[in-house]
Coordinates of N, CA and C and ligand atoms in Angstrom, one line a residue:
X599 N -14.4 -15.7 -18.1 CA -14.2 -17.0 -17.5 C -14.0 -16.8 -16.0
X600 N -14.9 -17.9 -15.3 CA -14.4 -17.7 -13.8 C -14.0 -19.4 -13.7
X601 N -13.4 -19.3 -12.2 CA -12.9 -20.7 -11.7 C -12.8 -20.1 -9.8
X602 N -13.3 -21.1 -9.2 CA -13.2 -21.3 -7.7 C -11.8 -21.6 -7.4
X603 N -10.5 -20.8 -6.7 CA -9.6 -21.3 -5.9 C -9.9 -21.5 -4.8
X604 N -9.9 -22.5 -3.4 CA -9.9 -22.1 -2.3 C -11.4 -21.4 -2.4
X605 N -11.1 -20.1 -1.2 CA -12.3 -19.6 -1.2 C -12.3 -18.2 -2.2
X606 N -11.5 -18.4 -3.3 CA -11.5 -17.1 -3.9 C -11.9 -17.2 -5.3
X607 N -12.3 -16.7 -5.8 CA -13.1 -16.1 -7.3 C -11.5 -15.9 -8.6
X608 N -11.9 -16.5 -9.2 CA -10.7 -16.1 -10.1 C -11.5 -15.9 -11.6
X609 N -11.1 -14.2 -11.8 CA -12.3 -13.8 -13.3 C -11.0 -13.7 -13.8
X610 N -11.6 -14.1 -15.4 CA -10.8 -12.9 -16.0 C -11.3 -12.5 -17.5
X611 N -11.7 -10.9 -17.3 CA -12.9 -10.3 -18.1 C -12.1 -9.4 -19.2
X612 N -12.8 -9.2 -20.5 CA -12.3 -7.8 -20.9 C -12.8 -6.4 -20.2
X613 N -12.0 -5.5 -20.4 CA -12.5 -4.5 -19.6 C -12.0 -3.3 -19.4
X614 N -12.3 -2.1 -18.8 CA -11.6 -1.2 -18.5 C -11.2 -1.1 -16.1
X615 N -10.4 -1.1 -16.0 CA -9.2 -1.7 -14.7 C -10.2 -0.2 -14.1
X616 N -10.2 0.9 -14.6 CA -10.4 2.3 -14.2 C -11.6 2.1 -13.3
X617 N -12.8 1.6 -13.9 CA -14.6 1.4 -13.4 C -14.2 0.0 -12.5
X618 N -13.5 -0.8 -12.0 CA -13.9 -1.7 -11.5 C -14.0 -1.4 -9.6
X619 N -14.9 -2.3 -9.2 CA -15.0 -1.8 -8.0 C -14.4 -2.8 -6.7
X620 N -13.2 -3.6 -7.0 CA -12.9 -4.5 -6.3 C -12.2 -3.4 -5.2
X621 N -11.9 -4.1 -4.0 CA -11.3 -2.9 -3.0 C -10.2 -2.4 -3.3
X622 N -9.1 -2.9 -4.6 CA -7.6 -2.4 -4.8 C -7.8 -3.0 -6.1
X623 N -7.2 -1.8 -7.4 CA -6.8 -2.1 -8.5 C -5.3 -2.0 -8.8
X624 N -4.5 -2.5 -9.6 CA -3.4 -2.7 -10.0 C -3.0 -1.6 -10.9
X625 N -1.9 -1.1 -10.7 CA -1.3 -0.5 -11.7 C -0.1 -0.8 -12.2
X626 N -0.2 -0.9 -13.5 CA 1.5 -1.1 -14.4 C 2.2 0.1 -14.6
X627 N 2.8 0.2 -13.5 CA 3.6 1.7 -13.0 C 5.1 1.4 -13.7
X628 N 5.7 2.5 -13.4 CA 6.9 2.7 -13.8 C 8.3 2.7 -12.6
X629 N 9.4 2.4 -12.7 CA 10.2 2.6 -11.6 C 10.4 3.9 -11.0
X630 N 9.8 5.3 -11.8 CA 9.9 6.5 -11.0 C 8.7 6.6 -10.5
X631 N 7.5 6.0 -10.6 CA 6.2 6.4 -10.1 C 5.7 7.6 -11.1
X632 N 5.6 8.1 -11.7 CA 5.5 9.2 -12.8 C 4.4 8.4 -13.6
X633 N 3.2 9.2 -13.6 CA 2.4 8.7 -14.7 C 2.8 8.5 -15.8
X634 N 2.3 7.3 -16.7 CA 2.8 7.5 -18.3 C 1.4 7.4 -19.0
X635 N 1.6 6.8 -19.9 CA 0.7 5.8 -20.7 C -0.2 5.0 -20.3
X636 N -1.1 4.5 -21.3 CA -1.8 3.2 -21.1 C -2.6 3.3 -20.0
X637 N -2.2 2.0 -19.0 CA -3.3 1.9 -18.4 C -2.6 2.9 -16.8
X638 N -1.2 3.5 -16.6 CA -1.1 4.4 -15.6 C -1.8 5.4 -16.1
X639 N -1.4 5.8 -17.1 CA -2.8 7.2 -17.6 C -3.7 7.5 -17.2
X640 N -4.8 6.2 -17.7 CA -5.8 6.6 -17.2 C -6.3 6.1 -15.9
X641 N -5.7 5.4 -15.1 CA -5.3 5.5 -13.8 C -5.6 6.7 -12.9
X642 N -4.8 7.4 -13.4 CA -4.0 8.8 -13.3 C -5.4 9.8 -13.4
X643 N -5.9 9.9 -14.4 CA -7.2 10.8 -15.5 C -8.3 10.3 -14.4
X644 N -8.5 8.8 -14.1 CA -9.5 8.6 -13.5 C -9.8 9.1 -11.8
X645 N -8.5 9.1 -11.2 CA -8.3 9.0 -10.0 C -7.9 10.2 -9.3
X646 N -7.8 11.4 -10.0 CA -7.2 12.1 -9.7 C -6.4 12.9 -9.2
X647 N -5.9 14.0 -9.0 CA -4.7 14.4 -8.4 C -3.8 13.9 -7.0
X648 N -4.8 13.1 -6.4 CA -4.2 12.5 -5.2 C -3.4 11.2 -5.2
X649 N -3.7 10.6 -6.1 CA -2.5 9.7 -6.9 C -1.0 10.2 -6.7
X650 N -1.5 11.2 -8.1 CA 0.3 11.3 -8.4 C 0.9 12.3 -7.0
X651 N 0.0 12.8 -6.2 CA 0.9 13.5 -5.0 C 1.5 12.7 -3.9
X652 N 0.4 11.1 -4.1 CA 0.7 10.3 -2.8 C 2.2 9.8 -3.7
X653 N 2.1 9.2 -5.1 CA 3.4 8.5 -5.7 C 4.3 9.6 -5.4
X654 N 4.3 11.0 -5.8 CA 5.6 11.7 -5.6 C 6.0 11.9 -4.0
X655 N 5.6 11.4 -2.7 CA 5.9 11.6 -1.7 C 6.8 10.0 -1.4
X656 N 6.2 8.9 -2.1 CA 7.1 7.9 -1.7 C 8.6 7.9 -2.3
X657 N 8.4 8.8 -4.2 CA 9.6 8.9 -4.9 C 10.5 9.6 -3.9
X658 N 9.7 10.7 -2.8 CA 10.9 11.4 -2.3 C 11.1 10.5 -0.9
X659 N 10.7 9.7 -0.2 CA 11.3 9.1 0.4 C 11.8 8.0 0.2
X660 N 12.0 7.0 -0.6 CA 12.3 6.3 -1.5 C 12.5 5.6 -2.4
X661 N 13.0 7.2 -3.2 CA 13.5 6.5 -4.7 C 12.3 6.2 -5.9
X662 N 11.1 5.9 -5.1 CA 10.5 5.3 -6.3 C 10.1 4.0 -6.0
X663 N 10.1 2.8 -6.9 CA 9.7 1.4 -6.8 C 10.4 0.6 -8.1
X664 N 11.3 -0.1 -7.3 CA 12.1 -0.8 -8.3 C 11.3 -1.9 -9.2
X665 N 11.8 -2.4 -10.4 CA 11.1 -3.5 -10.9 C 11.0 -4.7 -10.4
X666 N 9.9 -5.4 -10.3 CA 9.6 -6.3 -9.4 C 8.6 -6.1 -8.0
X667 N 8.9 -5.0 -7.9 CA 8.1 -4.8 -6.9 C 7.0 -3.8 -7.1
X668 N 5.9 -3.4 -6.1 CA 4.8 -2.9 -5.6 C 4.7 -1.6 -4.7
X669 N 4.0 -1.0 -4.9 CA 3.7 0.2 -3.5 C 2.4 0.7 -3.5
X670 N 2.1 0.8 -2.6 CA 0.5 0.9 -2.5 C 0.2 2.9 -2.3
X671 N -1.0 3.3 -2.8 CA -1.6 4.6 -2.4 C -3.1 4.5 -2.3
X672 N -3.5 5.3 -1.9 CA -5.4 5.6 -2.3 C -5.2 5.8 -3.5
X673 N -7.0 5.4 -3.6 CA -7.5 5.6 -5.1 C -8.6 6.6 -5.5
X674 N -8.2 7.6 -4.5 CA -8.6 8.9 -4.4 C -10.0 9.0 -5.6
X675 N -10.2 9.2 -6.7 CA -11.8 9.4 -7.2 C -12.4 7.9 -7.6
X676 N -11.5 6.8 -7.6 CA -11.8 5.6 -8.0 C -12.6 4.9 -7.0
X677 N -13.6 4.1 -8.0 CA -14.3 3.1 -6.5 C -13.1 2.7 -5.9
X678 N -12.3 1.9 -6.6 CA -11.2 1.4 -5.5 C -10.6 1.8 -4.4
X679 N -10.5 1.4 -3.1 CA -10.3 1.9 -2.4 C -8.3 2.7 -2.1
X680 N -7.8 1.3 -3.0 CA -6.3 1.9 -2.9 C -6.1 1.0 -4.3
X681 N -4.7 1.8 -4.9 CA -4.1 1.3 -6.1 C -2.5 0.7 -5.6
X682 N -2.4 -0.2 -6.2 CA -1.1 -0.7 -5.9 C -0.4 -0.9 -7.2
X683 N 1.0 -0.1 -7.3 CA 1.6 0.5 -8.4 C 2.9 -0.8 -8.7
X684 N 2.5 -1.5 -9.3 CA 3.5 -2.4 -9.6 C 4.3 -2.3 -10.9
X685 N 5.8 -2.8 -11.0 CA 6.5 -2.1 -11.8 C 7.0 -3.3 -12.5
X686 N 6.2 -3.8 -13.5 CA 6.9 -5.3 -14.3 C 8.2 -4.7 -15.0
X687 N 8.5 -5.5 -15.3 CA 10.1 -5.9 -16.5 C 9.6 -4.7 -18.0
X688 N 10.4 -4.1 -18.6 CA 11.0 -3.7 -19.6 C 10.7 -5.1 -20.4
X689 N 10.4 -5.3 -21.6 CA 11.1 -6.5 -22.6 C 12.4 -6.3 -23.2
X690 N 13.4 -7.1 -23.2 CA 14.4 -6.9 -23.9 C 15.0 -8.3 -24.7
X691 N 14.3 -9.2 -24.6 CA 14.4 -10.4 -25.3 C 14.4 -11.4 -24.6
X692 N 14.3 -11.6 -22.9 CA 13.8 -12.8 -22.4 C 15.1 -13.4 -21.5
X693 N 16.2 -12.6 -22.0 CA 17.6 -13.0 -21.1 C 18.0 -12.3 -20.3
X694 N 17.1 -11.5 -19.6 CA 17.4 -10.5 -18.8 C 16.9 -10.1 -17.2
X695 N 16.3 -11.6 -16.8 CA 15.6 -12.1 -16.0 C 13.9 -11.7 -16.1
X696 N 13.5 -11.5 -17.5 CA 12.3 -10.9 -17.5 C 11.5 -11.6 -17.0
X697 N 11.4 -12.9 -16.9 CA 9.7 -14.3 -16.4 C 10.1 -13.8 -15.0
X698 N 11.4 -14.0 -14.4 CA 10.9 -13.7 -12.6 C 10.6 -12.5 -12.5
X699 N 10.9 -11.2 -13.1 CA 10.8 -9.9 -12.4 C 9.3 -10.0 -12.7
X700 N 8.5 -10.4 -13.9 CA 7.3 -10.5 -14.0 C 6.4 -10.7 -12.8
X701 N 6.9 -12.2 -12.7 CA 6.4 -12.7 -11.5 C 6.2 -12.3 -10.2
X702 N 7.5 -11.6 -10.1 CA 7.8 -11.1 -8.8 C 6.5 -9.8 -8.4
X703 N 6.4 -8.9 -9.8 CA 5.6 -8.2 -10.0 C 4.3 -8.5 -9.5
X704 N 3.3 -9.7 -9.7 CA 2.4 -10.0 -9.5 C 2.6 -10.5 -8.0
X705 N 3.7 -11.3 -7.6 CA 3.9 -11.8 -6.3 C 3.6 -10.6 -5.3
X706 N 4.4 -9.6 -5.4 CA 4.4 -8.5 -4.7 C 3.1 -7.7 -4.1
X707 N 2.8 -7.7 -5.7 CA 1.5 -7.1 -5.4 C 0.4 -7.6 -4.4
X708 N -0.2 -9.6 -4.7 CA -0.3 -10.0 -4.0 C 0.0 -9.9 -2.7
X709 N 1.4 -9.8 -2.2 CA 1.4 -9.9 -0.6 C 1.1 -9.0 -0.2
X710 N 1.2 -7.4 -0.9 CA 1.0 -6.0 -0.6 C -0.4 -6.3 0.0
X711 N -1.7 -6.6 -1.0 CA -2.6 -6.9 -0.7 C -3.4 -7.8 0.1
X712 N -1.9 -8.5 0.4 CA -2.8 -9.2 1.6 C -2.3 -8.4 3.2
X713 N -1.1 -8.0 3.4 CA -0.7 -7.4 4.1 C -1.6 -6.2 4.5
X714 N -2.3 -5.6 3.8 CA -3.1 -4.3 4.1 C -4.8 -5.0 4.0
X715 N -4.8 -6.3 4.3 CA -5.9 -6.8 4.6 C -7.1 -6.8 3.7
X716 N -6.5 -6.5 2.0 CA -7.1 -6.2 0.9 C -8.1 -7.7 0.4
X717 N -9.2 -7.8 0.4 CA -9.9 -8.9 0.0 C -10.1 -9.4 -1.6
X718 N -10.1 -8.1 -2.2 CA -10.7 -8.1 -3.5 C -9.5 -7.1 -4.2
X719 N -9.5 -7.6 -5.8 CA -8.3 -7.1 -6.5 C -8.4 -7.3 -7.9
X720 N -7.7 -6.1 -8.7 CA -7.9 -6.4 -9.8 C -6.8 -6.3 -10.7
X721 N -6.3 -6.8 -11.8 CA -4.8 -7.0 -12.0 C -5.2 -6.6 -14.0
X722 N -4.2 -5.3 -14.4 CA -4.3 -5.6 -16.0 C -2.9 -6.4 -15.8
X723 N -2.7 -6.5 -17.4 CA -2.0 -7.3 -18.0 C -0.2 -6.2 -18.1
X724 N 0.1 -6.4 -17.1 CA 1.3 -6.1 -16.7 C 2.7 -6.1 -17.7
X725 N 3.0 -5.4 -17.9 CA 4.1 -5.1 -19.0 C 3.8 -5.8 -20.7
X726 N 3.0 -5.7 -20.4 CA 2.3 -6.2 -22.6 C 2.2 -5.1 -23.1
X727 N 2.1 -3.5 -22.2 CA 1.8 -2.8 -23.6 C 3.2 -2.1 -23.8
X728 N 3.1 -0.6 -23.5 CA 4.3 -0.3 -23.8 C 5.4 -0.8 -23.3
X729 N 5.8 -1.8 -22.2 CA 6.6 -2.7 -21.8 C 7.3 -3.6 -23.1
X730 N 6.1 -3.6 -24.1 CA 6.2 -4.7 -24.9 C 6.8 -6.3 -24.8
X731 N 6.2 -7.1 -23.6 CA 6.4 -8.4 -23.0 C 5.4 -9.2 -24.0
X732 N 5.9 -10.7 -24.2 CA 5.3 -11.1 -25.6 C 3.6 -11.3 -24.2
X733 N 2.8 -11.1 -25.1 CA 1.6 -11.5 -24.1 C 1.1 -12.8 -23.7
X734 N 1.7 -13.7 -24.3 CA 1.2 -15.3 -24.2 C 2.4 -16.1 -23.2
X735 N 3.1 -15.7 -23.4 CA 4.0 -15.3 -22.4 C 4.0 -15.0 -21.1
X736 N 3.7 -14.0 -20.9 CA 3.0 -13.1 -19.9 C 1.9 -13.7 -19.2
X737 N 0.9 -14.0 -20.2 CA 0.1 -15.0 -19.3 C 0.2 -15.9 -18.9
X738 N 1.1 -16.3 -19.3 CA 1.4 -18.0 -18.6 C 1.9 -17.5 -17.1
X739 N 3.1 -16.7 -17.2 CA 3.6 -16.1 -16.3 C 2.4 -15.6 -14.7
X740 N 1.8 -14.9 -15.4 CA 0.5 -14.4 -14.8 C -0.5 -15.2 -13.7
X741 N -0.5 -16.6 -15.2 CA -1.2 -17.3 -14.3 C -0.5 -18.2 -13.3
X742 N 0.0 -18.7 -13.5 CA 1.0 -19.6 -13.0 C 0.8 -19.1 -11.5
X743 N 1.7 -17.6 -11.8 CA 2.4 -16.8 -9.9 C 0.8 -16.6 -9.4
X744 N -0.1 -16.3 -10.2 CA -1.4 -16.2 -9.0 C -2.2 -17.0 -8.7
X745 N -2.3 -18.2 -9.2 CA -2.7 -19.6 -9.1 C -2.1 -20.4 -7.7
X746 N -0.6 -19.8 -8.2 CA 0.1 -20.6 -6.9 C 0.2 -20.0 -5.9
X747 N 0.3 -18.5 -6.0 CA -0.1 -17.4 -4.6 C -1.4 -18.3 -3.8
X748 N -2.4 -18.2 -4.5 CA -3.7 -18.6 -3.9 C -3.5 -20.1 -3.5
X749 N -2.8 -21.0 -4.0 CA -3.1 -22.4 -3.5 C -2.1 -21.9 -2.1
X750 N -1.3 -21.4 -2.0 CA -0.4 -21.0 -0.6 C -1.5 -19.9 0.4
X751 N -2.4 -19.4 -0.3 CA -3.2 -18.5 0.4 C -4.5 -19.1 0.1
X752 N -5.1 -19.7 0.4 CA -6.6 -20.3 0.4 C -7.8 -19.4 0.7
X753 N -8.0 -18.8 2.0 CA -8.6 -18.1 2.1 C -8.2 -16.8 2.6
X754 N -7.2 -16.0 1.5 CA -6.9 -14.3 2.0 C -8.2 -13.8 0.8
X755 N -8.3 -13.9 -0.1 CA -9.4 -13.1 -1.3 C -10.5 -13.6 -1.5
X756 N -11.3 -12.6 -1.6 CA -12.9 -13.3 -2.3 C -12.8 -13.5 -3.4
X757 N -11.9 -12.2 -4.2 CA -12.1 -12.3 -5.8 C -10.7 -11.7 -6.2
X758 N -9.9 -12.0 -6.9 CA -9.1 -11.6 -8.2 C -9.6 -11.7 -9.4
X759 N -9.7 -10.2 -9.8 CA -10.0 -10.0 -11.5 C -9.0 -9.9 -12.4
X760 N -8.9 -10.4 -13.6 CA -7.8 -9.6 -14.6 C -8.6 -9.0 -15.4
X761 N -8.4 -7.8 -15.3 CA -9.2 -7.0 -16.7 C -8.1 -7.0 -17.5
X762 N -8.6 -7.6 -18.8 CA -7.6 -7.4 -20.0 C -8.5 -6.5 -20.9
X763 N -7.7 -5.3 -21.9 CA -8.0 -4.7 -22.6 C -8.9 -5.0 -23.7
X764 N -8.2 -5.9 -24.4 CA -8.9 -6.5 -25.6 C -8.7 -7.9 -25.8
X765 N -9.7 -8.6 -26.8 CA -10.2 -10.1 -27.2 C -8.8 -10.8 -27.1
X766 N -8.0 -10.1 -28.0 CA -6.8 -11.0 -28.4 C -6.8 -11.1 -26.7
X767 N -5.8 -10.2 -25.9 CA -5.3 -10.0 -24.9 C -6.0 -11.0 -23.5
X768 N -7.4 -11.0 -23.7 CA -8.5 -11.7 -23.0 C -7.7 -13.1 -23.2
X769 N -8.2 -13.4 -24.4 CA -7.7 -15.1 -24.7 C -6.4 -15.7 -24.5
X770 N -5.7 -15.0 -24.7 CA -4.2 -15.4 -24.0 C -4.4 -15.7 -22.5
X771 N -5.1 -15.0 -21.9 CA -4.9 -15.3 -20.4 C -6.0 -16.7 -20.2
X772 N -7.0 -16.3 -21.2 CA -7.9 -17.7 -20.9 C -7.2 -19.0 -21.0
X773 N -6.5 -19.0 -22.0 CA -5.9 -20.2 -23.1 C -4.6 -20.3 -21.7
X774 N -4.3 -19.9 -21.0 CA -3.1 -19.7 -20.2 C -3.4 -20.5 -19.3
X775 N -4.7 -19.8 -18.7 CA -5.3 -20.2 -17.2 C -5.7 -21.6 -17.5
X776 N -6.4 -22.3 -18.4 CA -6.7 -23.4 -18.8 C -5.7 -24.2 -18.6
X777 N -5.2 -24.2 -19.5 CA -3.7 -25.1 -19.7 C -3.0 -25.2 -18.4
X778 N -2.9 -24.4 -17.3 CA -2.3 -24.7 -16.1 C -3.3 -25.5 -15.6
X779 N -4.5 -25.2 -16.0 CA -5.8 -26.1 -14.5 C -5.3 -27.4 -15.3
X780 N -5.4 -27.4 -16.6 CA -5.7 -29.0 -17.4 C -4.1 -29.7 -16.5
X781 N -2.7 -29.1 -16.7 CA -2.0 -30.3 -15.8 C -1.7 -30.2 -14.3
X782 N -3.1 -29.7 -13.7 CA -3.2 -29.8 -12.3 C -4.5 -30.4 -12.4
X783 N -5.1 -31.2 -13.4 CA -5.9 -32.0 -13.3 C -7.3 -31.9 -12.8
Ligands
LIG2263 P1 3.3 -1.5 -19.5 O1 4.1 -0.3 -19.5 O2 3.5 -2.3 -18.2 O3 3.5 -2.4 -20.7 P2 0.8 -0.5 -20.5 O4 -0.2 0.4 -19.7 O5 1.4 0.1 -21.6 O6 1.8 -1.1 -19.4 O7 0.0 -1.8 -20.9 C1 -0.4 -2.8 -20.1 C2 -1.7 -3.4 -20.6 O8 -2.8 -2.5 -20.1 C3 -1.9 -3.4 -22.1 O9 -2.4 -4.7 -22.4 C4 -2.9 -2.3 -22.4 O10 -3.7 -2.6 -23.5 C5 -3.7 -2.4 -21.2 N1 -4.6 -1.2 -20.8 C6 -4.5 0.1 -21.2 N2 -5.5 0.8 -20.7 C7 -6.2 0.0 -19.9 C8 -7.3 0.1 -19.0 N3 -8.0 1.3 -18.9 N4 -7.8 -1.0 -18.4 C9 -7.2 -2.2 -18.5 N5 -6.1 -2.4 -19.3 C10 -5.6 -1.3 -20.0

């Protein structure tokens, strides 16, 4: 599915985040920066060793990257040109300010990328997997903060992608993004 914001491209494909060639891919990082799973893994596998050296130089100057927020590195073997390591919410049942930290997550990233004059980007599905955030959920969440980023930013992007993993995971964000266009009419 695509849709025109402004002057920017809004996809959102199934896929693998690793092969895409937008100028900055997203990563669902952790608050120590420490590779894990999923889609840091192969992040990590794809991009090689200059990843996790650039993340362990910010962990030692600071701390790491709290949840909610963003930190950017190169994308050392990846087309991308830089990865930006964003750190959604833990699930713990929805009382624990999990919709803003989400949000924030994608906000962040966003400004990251516009700040470093990034045109093109591509976003998986942020704390759905081993985060375990409900995913319909999530996408609402998703769409909503990047929808509204762009109506505030008209012309900072050509394109935002979401590569979502799989079908189910795909259609939530379709069924998401829909439903926000349908009551903005
Ligand atoms: P988190 O810890 O934030 O939940 P995960 O990496 O466990 O992050 O999962 C986030 C989402 O990324 C899940 O929907 C998972 O299926 C998906 N995912 C895993 N590998 C890839 C990949 N190579 N490209 C895109 N999405 C991926």
């Amino acid at each position: 599915m695509e849709v025109i914001l402004g002057q920017t491209k809004l996809v959102l494909m199934q896929g693998d985040i690793t092969v895409q060639d937008t100028e900055a891919i997203v990563n669902a990082a952790n608050e120590g920066l420490r590779g894990g799973g999923g889609v840091d893994g192969a992040i990590h596998r794809a991009g090689g060793p200059a990843i996790a050296e650039e993340c362990r130089r910010i962990r030692e100057e600071r701390g790491g990257c709290p949840t909610g927020q963003a930190v950017l590195t190169s994308g050392g073997w990846l087309k991308a040109r830089y990865v930006i390591h964003a750190v959604g919410p833990i699930w713990s049942g929805g009382n624990k300010g999990e919709d803003n930290l989400l949000a924030s997550a994608y906000r962040n990233s966003l400004e990251l990328a516009r700040e470093h004059g990034i045109k093109s980007l591509s976003f998986p599905s942020l704390s759905t997997g081993a985060y375990r955030f409900p995913v319909d959920r999530a996408a609402r969440i998703a769409m909503r903060t990047v929808v509204e980023y762009l109506e505030q930013h008209p012309d900072t992007f050509t394109e935002i992608r979401f590569i979502l993993f799989s079908e189910p995971i795909l259609k939530a964000y379709e069924e998401a993004l829909n439903e926000l266009l349908a009551t903005k009419g």
